[in-house]
Short mmCIF file of C-alpha atoms and ligand atoms in Angstrom, two decimals:
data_model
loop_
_atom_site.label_atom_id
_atom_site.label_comp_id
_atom_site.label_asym_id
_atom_site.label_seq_id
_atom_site.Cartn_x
_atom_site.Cartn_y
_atom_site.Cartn_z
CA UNK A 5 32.16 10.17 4.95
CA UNK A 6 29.29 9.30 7.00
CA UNK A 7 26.96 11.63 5.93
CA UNK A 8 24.14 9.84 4.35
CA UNK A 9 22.96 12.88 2.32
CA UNK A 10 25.80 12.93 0.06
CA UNK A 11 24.24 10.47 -2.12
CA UNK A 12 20.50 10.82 -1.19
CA UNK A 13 18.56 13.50 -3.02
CA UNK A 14 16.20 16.15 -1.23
CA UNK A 15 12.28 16.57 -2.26
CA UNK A 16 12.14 18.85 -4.95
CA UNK A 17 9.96 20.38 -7.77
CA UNK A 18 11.15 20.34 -10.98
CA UNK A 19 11.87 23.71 -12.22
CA UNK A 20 9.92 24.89 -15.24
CA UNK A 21 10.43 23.35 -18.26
CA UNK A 22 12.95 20.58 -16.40
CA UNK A 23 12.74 17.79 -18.36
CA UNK A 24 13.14 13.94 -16.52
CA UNK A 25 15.84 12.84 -15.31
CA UNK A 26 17.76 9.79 -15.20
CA UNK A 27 17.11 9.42 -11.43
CA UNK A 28 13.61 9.63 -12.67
CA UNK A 29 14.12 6.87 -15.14
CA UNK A 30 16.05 4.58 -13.06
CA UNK A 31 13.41 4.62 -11.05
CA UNK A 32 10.08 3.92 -13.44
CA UNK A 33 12.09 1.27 -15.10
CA UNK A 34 12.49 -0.67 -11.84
CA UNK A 35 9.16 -0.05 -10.83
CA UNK A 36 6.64 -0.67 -13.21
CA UNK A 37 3.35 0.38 -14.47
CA UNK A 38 0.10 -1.86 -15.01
CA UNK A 39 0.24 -1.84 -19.09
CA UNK A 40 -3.08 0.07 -19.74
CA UNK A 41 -4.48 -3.13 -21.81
CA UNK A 42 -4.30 -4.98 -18.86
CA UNK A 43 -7.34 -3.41 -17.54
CA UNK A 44 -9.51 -6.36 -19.58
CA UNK A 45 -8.31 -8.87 -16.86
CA UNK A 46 -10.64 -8.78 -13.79
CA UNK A 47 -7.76 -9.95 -11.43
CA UNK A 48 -4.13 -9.03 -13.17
CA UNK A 49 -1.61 -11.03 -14.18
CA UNK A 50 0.94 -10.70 -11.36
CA UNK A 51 3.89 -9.83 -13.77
CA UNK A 52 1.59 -6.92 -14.95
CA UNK A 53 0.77 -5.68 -11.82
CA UNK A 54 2.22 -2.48 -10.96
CA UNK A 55 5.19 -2.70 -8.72
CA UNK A 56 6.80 -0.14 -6.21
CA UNK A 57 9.63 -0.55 -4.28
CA UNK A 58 11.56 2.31 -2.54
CA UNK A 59 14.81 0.31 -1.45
CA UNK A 60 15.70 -3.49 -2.87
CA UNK A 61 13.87 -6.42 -2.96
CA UNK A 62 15.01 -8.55 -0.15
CA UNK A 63 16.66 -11.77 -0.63
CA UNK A 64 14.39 -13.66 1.66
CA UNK A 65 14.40 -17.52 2.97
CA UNK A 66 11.27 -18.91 3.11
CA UNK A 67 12.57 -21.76 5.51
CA UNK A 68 14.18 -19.26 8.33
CA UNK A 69 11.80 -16.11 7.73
CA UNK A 70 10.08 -15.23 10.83
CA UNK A 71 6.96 -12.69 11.28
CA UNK A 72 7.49 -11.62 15.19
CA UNK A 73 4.35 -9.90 17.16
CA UNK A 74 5.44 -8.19 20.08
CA UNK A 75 5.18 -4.61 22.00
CA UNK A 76 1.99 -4.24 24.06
CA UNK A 77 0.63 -7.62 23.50
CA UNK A 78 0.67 -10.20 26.37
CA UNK A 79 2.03 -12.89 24.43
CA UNK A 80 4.66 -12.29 22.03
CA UNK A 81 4.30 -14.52 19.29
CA UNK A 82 7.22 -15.62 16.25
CA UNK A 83 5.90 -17.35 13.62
CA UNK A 84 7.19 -19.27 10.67
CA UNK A 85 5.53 -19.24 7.48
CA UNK A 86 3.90 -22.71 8.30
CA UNK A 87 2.67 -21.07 11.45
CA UNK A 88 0.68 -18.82 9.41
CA UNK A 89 -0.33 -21.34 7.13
CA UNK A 90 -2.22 -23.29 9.91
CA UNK A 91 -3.83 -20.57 10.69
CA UNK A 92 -7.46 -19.54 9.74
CA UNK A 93 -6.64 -18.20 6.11
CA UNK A 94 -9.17 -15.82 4.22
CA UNK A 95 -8.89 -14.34 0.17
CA UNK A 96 -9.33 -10.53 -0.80
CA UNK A 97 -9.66 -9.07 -3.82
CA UNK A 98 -8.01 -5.86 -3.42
CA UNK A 99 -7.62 -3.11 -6.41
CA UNK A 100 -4.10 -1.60 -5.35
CA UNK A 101 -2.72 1.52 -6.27
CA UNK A 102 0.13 3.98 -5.74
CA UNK A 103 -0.74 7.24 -3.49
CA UNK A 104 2.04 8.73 -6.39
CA UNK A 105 -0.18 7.37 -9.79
CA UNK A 106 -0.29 10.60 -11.55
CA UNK A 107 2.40 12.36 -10.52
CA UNK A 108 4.14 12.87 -13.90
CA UNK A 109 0.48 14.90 -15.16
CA UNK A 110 1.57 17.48 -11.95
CA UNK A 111 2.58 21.29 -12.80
CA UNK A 112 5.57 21.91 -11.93
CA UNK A 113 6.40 17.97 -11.58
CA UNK A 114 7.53 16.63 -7.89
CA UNK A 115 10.89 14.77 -8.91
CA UNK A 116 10.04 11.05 -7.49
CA UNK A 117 8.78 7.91 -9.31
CA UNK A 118 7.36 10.17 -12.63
CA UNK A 119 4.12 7.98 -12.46
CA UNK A 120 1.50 8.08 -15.38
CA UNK A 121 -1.73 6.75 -14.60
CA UNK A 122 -0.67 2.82 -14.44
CA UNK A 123 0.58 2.27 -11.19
CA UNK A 124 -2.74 0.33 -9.98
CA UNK A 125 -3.38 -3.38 -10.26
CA UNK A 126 -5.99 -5.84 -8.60
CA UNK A 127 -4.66 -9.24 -7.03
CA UNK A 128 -6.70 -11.81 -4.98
CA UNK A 129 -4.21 -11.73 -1.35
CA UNK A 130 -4.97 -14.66 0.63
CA UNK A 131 -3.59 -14.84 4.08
CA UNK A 132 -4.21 -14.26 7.61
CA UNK A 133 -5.80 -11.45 9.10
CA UNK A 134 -4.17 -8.72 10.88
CA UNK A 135 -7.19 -8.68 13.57
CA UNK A 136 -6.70 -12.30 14.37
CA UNK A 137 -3.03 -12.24 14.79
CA UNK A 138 -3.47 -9.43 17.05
CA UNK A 139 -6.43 -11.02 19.11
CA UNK A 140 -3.69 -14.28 19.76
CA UNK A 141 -0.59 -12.09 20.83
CA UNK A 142 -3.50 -9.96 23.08
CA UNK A 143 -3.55 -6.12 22.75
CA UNK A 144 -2.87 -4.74 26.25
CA UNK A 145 -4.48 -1.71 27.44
CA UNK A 146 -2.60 1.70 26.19
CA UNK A 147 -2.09 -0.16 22.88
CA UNK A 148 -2.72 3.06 20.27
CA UNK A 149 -0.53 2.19 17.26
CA UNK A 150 0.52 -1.24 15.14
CA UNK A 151 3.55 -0.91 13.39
CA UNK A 152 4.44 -2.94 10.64
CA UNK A 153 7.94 -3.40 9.62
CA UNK A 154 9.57 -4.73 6.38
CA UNK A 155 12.77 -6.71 5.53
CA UNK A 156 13.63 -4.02 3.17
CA UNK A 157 16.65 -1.21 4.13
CA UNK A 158 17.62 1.92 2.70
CA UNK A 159 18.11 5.41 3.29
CA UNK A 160 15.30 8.09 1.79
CA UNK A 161 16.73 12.03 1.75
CA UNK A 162 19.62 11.38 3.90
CA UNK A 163 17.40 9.35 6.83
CA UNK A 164 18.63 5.63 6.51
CA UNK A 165 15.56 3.30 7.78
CA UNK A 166 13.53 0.02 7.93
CA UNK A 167 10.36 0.31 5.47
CA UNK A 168 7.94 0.66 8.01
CA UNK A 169 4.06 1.94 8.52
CA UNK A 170 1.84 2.17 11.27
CA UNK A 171 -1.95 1.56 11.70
CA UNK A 172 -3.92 2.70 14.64
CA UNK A 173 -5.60 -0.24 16.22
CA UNK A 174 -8.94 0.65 15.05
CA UNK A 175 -7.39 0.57 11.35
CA UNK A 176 -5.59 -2.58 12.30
CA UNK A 177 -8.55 -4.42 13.43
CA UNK A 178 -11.44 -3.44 10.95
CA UNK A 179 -11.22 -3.38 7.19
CA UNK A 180 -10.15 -6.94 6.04
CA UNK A 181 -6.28 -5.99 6.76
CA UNK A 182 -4.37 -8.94 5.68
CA UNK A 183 -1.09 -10.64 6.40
CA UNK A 184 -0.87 -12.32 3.30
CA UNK A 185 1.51 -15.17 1.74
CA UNK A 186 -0.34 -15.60 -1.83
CA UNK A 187 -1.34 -13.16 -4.57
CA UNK A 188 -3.71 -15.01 -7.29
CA UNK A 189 -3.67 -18.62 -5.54
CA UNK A 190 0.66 -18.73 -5.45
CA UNK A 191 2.86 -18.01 -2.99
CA UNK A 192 3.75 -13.89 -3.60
CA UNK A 193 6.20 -13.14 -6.49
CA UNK A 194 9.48 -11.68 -4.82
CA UNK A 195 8.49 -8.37 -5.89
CA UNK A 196 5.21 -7.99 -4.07
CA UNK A 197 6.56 -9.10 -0.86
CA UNK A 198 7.49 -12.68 -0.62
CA UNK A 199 6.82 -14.25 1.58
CA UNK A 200 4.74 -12.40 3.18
CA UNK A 201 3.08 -8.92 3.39
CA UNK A 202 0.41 -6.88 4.40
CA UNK A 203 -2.57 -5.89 2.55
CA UNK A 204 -4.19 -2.96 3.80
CA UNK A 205 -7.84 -2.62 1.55
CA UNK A 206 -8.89 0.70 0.46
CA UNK A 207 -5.85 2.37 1.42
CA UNK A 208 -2.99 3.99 -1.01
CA UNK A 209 -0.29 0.76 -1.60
CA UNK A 210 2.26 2.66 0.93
CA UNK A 211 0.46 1.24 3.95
CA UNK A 212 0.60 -2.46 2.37
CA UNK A 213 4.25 -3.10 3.65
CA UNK A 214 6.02 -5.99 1.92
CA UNK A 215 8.42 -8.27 3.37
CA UNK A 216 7.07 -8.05 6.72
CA UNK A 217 9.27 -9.20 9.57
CA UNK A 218 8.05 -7.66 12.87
CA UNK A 219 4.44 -6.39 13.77
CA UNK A 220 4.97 -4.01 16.99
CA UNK A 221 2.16 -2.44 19.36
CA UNK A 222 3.20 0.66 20.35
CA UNK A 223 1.57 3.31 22.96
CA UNK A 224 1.77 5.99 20.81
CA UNK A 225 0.45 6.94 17.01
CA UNK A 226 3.78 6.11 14.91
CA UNK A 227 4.47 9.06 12.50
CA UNK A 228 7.59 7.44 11.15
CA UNK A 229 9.84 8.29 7.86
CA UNK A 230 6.84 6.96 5.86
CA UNK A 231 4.32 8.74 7.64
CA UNK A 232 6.01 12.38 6.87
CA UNK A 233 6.97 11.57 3.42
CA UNK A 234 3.04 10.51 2.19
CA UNK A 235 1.19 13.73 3.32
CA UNK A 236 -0.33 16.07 1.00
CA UNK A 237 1.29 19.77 1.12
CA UNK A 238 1.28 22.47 -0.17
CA UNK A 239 5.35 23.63 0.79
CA UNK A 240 7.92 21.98 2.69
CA UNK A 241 6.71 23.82 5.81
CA UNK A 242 3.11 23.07 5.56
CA UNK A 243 2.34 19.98 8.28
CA UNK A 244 -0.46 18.79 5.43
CA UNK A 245 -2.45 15.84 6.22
CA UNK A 246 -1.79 12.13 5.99
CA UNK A 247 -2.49 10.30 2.46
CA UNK A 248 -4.86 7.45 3.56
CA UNK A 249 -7.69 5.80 1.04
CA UNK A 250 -7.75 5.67 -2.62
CA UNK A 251 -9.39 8.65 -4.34
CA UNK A 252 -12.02 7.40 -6.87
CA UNK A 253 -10.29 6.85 -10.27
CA UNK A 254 -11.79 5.17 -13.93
CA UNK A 255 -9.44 3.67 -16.79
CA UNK A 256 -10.42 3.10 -20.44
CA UNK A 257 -8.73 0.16 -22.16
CA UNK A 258 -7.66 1.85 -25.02
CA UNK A 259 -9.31 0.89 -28.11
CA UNK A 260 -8.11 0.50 -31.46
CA UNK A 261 -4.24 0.16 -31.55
CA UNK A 262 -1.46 2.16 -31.03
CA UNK A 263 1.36 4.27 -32.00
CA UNK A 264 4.38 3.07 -31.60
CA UNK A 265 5.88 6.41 -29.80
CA UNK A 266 3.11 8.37 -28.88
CA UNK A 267 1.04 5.71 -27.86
CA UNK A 268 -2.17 7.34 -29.51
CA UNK A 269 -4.94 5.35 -30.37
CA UNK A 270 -6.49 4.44 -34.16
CA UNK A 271 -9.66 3.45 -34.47
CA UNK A 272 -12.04 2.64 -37.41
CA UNK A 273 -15.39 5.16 -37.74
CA UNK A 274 -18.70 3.21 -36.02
CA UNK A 275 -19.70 2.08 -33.24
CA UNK A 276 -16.64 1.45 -30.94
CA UNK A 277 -17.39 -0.37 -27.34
CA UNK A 278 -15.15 1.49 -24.71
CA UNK A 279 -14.58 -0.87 -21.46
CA UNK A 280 -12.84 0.19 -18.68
CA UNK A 281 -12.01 -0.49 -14.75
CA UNK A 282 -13.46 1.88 -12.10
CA UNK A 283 -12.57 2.00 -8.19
CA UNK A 284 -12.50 4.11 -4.83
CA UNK A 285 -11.12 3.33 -1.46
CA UNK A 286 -13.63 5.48 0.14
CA UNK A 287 -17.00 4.11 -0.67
CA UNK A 288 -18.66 1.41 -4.03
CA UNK A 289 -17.82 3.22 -7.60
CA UNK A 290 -21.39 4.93 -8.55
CA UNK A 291 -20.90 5.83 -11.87
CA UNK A 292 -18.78 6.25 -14.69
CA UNK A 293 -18.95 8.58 -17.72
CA UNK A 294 -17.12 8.69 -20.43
CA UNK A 295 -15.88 11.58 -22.81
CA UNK A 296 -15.02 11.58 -26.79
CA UNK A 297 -14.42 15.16 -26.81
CA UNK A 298 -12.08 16.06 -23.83
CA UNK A 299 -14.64 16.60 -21.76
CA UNK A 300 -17.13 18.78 -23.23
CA UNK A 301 -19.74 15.78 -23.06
CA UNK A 302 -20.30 13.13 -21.24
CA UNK A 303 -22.10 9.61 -21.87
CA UNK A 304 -23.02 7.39 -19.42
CA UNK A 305 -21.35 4.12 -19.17
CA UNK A 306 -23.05 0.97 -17.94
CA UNK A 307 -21.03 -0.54 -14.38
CA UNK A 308 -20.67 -4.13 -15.06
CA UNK A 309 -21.49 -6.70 -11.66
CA UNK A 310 -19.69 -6.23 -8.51
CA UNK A 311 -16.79 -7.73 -7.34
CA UNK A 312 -16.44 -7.14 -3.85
CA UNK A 313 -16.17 -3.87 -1.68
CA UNK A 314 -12.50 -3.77 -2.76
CA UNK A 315 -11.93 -4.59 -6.04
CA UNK A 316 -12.58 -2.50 -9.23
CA UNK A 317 -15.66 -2.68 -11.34
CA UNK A 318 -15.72 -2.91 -14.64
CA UNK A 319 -17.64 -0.60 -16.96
CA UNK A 320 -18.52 0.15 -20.98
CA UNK A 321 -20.33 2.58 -23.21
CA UNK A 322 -20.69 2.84 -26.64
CA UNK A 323 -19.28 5.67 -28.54
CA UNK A 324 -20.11 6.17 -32.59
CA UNK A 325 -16.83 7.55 -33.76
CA UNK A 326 -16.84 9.93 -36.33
CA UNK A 327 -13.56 10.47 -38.74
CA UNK A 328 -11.01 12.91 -37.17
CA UNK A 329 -9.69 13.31 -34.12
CA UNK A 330 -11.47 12.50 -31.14
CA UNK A 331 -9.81 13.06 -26.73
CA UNK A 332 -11.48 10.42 -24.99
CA UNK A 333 -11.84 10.73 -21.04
CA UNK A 334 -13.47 8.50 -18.20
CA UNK A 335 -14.32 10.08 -14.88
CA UNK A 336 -15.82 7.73 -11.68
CA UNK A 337 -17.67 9.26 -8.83
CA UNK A 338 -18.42 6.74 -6.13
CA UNK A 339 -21.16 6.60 -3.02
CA UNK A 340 -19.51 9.36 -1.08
CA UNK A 341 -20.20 12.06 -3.76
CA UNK A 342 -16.52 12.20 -4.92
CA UNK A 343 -16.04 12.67 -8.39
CA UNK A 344 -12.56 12.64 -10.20
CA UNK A 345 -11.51 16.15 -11.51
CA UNK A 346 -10.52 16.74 -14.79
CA UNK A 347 -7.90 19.38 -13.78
CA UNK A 348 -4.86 17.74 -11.50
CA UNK A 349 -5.04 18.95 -8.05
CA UNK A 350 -1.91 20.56 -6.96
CA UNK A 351 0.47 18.87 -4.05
CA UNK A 352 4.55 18.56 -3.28
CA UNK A 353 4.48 15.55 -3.49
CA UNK A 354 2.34 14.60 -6.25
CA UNK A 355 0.29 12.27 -4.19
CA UNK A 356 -3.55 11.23 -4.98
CA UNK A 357 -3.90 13.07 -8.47
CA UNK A 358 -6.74 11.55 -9.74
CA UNK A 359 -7.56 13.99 -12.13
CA UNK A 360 -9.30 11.80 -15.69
CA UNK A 361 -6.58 11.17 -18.32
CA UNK A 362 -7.56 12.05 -22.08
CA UNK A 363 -6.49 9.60 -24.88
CA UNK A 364 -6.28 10.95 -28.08
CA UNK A 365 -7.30 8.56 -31.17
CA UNK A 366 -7.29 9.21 -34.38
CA UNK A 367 -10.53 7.63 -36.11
CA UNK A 368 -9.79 7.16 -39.80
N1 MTE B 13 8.61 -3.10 2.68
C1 MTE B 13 8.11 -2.29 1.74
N2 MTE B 13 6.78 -2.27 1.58
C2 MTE B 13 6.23 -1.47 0.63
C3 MTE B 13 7.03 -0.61 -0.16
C4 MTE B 13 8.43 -0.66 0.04
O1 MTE B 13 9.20 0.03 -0.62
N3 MTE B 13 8.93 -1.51 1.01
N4 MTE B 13 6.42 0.21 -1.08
C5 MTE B 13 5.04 0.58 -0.80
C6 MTE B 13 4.39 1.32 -1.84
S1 MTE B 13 4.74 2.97 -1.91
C7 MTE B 13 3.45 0.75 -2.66
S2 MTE B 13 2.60 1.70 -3.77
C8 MTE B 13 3.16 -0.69 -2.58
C9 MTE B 13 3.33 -1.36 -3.93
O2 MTE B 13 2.99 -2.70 -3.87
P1 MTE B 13 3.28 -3.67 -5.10
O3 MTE B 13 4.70 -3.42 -5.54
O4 MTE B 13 3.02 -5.04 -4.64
O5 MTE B 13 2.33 -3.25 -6.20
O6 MTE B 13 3.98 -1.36 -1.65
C10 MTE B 13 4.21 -0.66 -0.46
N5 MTE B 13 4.89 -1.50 0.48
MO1 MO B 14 3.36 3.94 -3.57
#
């Protein structure tokens, strides 16, 4: 009775036609999507913030919670949440997203969190920074790998584990990395990590680990649980590579309103003002078009003022919409010549599918 696997589920592909499961919904109704009118707020709402959690949320004391720094570091450090709050504290704005947002748009469909295109949000992290913390414990020669470990437990295709990712120590140490104990000016909702977590800018939200309990140096790079499962391949066999930074992506609020079911769009004929949120982990968000005909055009929207090197940027064009039916579309290419595709782009896992989402509205 001690196998593990008898209740865990292998990755799989959905066969064709395979319709979702309730695995699948269990799952996207415990973690949440960003609703897509939420893209108006600059920082969201934390309850409207996407959420992903693999195992359960913790039940954590703030009073006896510890953070412990230890490995290769000459002076192992445990500190208590007011520990950290005497420390030097900086804020972030930080657009996060989930390497899996997508997913369900994927032919044939990974089974895993069925993911439309919501699972993004922007918070303001305040906290510590991971470079700091490091630079008091000491990183001793030989030190290669930080691994971060969370409060969470659980077991993932028959392995049972700690939540835990690694950073090298140049990733550890560059990059605005936070240990953070507030999202938004408040002390983290249990759900994004209370009370405290890391924030890793730029990077896909698995390498943000919540609940964090231990920080250990290691003299190797870590390719834990977490490590195998995010890599993009092409079959169970193939060693892929690692899913690291966000792959440029651009929302449109949907205008108009919607339907109830389908969640199409009406809109009167005119002049309609489309506004939208735009980001990359790679490099600054370049440009944004937008598309009333699936695609066949484009229009060039207008990027709205920055709001720091990780947060998303808002944008807006102006479409005249014509009675009938109209697909819109919104593609981003940022500063390193990426530009989102408007075809998904095949993995197993379903990771980093950025292709541009249509919307279809009905203009009456
Ligand atoms: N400890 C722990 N950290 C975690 C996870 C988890 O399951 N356990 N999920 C990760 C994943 S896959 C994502 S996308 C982000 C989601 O962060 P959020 O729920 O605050 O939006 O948290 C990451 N950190
Ligand atoms: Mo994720």
């Amino acid at each position: 009775m001690s196998d593990l696997s008898a209740l865990s589920r292998p990755s799989r592909v959905a066969d064709p036609g395979e319709g979702i499961s309730l695995d699948e919904l269990r799952l996207a109704a415990r973690n949440h999507a960003m609703p897509a009118e939420a893209l108006r707020y600059d920082v969201t709402p934390p309850g409207l913030h996407y959420v992903l959690t693999h195992y359960d949320i913790p039940d954590a004391d703030p009073a006896a919670w510890t953070l412990s720094v230890g490995g290769l570091v000459d002076h192992p450090l445990t500190l208590s949440l007011a520990d950290l709050d005497a420390m030097t504290r900086h804020t972030v704005r930080v657009t996060l997203e989930c390497a899996g947002n997508g997913r369900a748009a994927d032919e044939p469909r990974p089974v895993s969190q069925p993911w439309l295109d919501g699972a993004v949000g922007t918070a303001d992290w305040t906290g510590v920074r991971l470079t700091d913390l490091l630079d008091d414990a000491g990183l001793q020669d030989g030190a290669v790998s930080v691994v971060c470990a969370g409060a969470d437990h659980g077991v993932e295709r028959g392995v049972e584990q700690d939540y835990e990712r690694g950073l090298t120590v140049a990733e550890a140490t560059t990059g605005d990395v936070l240990v953070a104990t507030s999202m938004n000016g408040d002390p983290l909702p249990p759900q994004h990590g209370f009370p405290v977590r890391l924030v890793v800018p730029g990077w896909y939200g698995m390498a943000s680990v919540k609940w964090l309990r231990e920080i250990r140096v290691v003299d190797h790079e870590f390719a834990g649980f977490q490590h195998q499962a995010y890599r993009v391949r092409q079959t169970p066999e193939d060693p892929g590579v690692p899913v690291t930074r966000i792959e440029p992506r651009a929302l449109l609020e949907p205008p108009g309103f919607p339907d109830f079911m389908s969640r199409g769009r009406v809109v009167d004929a005119g002049p309609v003002e489309l506004r939208g949120r735009a980001w990359s982990g790679w490099a600054p968000v370049e440009r944004v078009e937008v598309s009333a005909d699936d695609g066949a055009t484009w229009l060039e929207a207008t990027l709205d003022g920055d709001r720091g090197p990780y947060a998303w940027r808002g944008f807006s064009a102006s479409w005249d919409a014509t009675p009938g039916s109209a697909s819109l579309r919104a593609r981003a290419t940022d500063a390193s010549g990426r530009v989102q595709p408007i075809e998904p782009v095949w993995n197993r896992g379903g990771f980093t599918n950025n292709a541009s989402q249509p919307i279809p509205v009905l203009v009456r």
